Short mmCIF file of C-alpha atoms in Angstrom, two decimals:
data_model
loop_
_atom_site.label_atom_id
_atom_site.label_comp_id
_atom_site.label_asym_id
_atom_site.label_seq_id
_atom_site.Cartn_x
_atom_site.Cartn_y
_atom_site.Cartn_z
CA UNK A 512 187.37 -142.85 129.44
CA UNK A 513 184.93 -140.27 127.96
CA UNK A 514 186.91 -136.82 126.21
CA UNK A 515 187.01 -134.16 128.70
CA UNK A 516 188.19 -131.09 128.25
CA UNK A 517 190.01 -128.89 131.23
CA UNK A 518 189.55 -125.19 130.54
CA UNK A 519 192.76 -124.09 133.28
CA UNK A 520 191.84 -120.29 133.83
CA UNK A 521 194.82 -118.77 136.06
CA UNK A 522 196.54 -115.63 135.21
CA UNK A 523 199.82 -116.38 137.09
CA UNK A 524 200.42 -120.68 136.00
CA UNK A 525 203.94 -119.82 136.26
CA UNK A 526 203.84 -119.60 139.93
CA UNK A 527 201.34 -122.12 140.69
CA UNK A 528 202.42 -125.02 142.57
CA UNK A 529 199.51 -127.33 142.57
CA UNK A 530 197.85 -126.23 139.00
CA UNK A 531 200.97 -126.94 137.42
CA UNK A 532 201.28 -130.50 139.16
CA UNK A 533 197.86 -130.99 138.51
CA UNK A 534 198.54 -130.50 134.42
CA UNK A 535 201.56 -132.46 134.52
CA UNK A 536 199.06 -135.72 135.76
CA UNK A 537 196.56 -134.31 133.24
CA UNK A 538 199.02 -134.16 129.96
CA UNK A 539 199.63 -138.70 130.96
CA UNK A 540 196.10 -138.68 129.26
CA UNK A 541 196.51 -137.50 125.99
CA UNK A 542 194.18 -139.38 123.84
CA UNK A 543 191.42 -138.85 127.05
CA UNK A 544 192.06 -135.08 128.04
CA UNK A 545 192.38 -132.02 125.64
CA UNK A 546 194.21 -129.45 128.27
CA UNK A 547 193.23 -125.58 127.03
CA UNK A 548 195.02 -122.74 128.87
CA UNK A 549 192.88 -120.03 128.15
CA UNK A 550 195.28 -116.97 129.35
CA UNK A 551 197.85 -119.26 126.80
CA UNK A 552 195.89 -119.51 123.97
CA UNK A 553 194.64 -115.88 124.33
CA UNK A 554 197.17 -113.55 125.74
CA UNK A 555 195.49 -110.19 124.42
CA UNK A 556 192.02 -111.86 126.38
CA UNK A 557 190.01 -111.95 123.33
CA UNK A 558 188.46 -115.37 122.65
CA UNK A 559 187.45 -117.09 119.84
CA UNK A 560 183.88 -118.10 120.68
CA UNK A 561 183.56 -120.35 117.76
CA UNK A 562 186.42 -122.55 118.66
CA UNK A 563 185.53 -122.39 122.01
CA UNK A 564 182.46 -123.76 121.37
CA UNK A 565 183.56 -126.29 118.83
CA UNK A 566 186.00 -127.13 121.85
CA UNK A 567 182.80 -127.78 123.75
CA UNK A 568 180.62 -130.05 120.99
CA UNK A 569 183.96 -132.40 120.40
CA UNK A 570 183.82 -133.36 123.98
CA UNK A 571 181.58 -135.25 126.70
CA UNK A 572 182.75 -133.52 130.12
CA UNK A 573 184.02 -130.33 130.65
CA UNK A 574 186.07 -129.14 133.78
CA UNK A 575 187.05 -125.71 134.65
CA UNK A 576 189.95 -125.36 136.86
CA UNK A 577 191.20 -122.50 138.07
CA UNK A 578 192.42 -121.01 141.41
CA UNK A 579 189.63 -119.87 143.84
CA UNK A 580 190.59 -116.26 145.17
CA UNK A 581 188.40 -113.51 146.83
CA UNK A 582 185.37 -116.52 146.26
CA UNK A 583 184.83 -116.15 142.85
CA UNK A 584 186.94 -117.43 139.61
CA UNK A 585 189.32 -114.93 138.01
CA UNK A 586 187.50 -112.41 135.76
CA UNK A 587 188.59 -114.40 132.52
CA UNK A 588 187.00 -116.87 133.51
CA UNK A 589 183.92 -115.57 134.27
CA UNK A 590 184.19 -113.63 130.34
CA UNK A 591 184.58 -117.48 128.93
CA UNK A 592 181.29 -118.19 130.74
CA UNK A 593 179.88 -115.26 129.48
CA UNK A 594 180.96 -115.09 125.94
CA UNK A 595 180.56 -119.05 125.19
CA UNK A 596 177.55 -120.01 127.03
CA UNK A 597 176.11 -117.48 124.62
CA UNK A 598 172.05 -117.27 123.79
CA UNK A 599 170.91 -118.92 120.96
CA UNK A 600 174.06 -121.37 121.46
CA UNK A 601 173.92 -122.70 124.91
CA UNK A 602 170.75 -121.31 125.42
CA UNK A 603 167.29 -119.40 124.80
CA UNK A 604 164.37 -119.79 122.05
CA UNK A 605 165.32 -122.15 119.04
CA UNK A 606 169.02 -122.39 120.54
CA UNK A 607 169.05 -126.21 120.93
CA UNK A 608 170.87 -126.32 123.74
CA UNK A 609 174.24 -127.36 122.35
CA UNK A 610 175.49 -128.48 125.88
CA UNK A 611 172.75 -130.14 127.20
CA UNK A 612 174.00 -133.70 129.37
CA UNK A 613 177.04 -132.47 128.92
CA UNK A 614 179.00 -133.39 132.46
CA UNK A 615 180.20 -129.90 133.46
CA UNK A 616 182.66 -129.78 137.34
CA UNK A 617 184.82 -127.00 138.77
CA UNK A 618 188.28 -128.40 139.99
CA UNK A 619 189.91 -125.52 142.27
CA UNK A 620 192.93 -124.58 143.80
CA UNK A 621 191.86 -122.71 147.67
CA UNK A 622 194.18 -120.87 149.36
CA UNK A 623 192.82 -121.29 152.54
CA UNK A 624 192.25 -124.52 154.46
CA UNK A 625 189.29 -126.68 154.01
CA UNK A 626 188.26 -126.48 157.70
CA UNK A 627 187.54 -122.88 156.55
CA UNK A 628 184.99 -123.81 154.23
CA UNK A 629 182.50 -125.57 156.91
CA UNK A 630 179.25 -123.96 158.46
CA UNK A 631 181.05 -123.80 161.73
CA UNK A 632 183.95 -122.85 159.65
CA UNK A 633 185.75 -118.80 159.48
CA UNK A 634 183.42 -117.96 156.34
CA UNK A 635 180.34 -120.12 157.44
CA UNK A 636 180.43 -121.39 154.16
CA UNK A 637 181.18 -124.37 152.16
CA UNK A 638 182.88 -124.04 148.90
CA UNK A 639 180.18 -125.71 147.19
CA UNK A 640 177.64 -123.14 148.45
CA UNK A 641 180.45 -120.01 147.11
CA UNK A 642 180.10 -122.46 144.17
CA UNK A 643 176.22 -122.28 143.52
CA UNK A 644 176.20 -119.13 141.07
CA UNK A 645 178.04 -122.05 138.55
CA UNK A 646 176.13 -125.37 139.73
CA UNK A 647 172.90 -123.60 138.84
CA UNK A 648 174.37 -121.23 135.58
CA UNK A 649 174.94 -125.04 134.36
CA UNK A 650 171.96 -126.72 135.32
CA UNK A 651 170.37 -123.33 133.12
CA UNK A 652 171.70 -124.82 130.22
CA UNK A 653 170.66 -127.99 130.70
CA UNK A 654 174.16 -129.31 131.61
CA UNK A 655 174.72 -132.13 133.41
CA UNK A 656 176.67 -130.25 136.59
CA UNK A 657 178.95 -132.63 139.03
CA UNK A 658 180.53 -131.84 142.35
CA UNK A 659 183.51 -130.24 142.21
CA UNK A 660 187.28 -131.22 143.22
CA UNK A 661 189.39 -129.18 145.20
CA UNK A 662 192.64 -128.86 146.39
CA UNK A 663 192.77 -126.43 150.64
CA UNK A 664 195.44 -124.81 151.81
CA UNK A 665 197.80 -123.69 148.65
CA UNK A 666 198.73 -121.13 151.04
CA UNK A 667 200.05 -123.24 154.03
CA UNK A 668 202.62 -124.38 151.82
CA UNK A 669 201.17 -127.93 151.23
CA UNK A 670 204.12 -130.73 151.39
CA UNK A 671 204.59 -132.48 148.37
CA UNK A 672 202.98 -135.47 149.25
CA UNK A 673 199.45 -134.03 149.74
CA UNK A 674 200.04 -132.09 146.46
CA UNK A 675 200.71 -135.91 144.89
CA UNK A 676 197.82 -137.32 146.48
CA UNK A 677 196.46 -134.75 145.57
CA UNK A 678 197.19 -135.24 141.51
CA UNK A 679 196.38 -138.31 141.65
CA UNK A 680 192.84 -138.55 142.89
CA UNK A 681 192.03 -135.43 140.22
CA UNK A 682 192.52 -138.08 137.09
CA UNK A 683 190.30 -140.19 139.19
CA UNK A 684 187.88 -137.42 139.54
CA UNK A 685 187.84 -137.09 136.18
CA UNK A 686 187.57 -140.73 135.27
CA UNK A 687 184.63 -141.45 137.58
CA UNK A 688 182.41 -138.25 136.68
#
């Protein structure tokens, strides 16, 4: 398996059933998957862009996870993006585009149920077009974006089986992108 780094973006881990699962079947690949908890490794929300970006160059695919909530990824998140994927870096004249091929995905955690993410649907959307702002911020820097992985319906309280099935078919996700 290629190295892939999972940048897991979720201010309240604690209380997350199905981002916790999915890091317990993430940490049985050690030697394949560096796991960073970004509100872990920066509590006070001030990043280290250099070793984020190091993070980035020692690996070949990149996922973000993190828990889909009013359609967007929490704000640190979106500050990671911001502050990483910097110009001259990711980016722009004479930057080299450090991350370009690089496979980037999204693997989310949506409250609602995936029936709710159809064209005929209660948003008239699917996740992957809520999903577009990052699909085409990655194909900007010459990233190699893949479909995403998700897990509907945290909110329905999920039985444990789907949440294992669940688990599962993430590592394989991740092995086949």
């Amino acid at each position: 398996m290629e190295k892939t780094l999972v940048v897991i973006t979720h201010p309240k881990l604690g209380s997350s059933k199905i981002n916790k699962r999915w890091i317990e079947e993430l940490k049985k690949h050690p030697d394949d998957i560096i796991i960073h908890d970004l509100h872990g490794t920066y509590p006070s929300l001030e990043l280290d862009v250099k070793r984020e970006q190091e993070l980035i160059e020692s690996v070949d695919k990149v996922i973000l996870q993190f828990p889909f909530y009013w359609f967007n990824c929490p704000p640190f998140l979106k500050k990671w993006i911001d502050d990483v994927l910097a110009y001259g870096w990711a980016f722009g004249k004479n930057s080299g585009y450090k991350i370009a091929g690089k496979k980037f995905a999204l693997a989310i955690t949506a409250g609602i149920k995936e029936e709710d993410y159809r064209k005929t649907g209660r948003y008239n959307y699917t996740l992957e077009e809520l999903t577009r702002p990052f699909e085409t911020s990655f194909k900007y820097v010459k990233a190699d974006y893949r479909p995403l992985y998700a897990f509907y319906g945290e909110e329905y309280n999920p039985t444990e089986e789907a949440i294992e099935v669940n688990a599962k078919g993430y590592i394989d996700f991740i092995e086949q992108l």
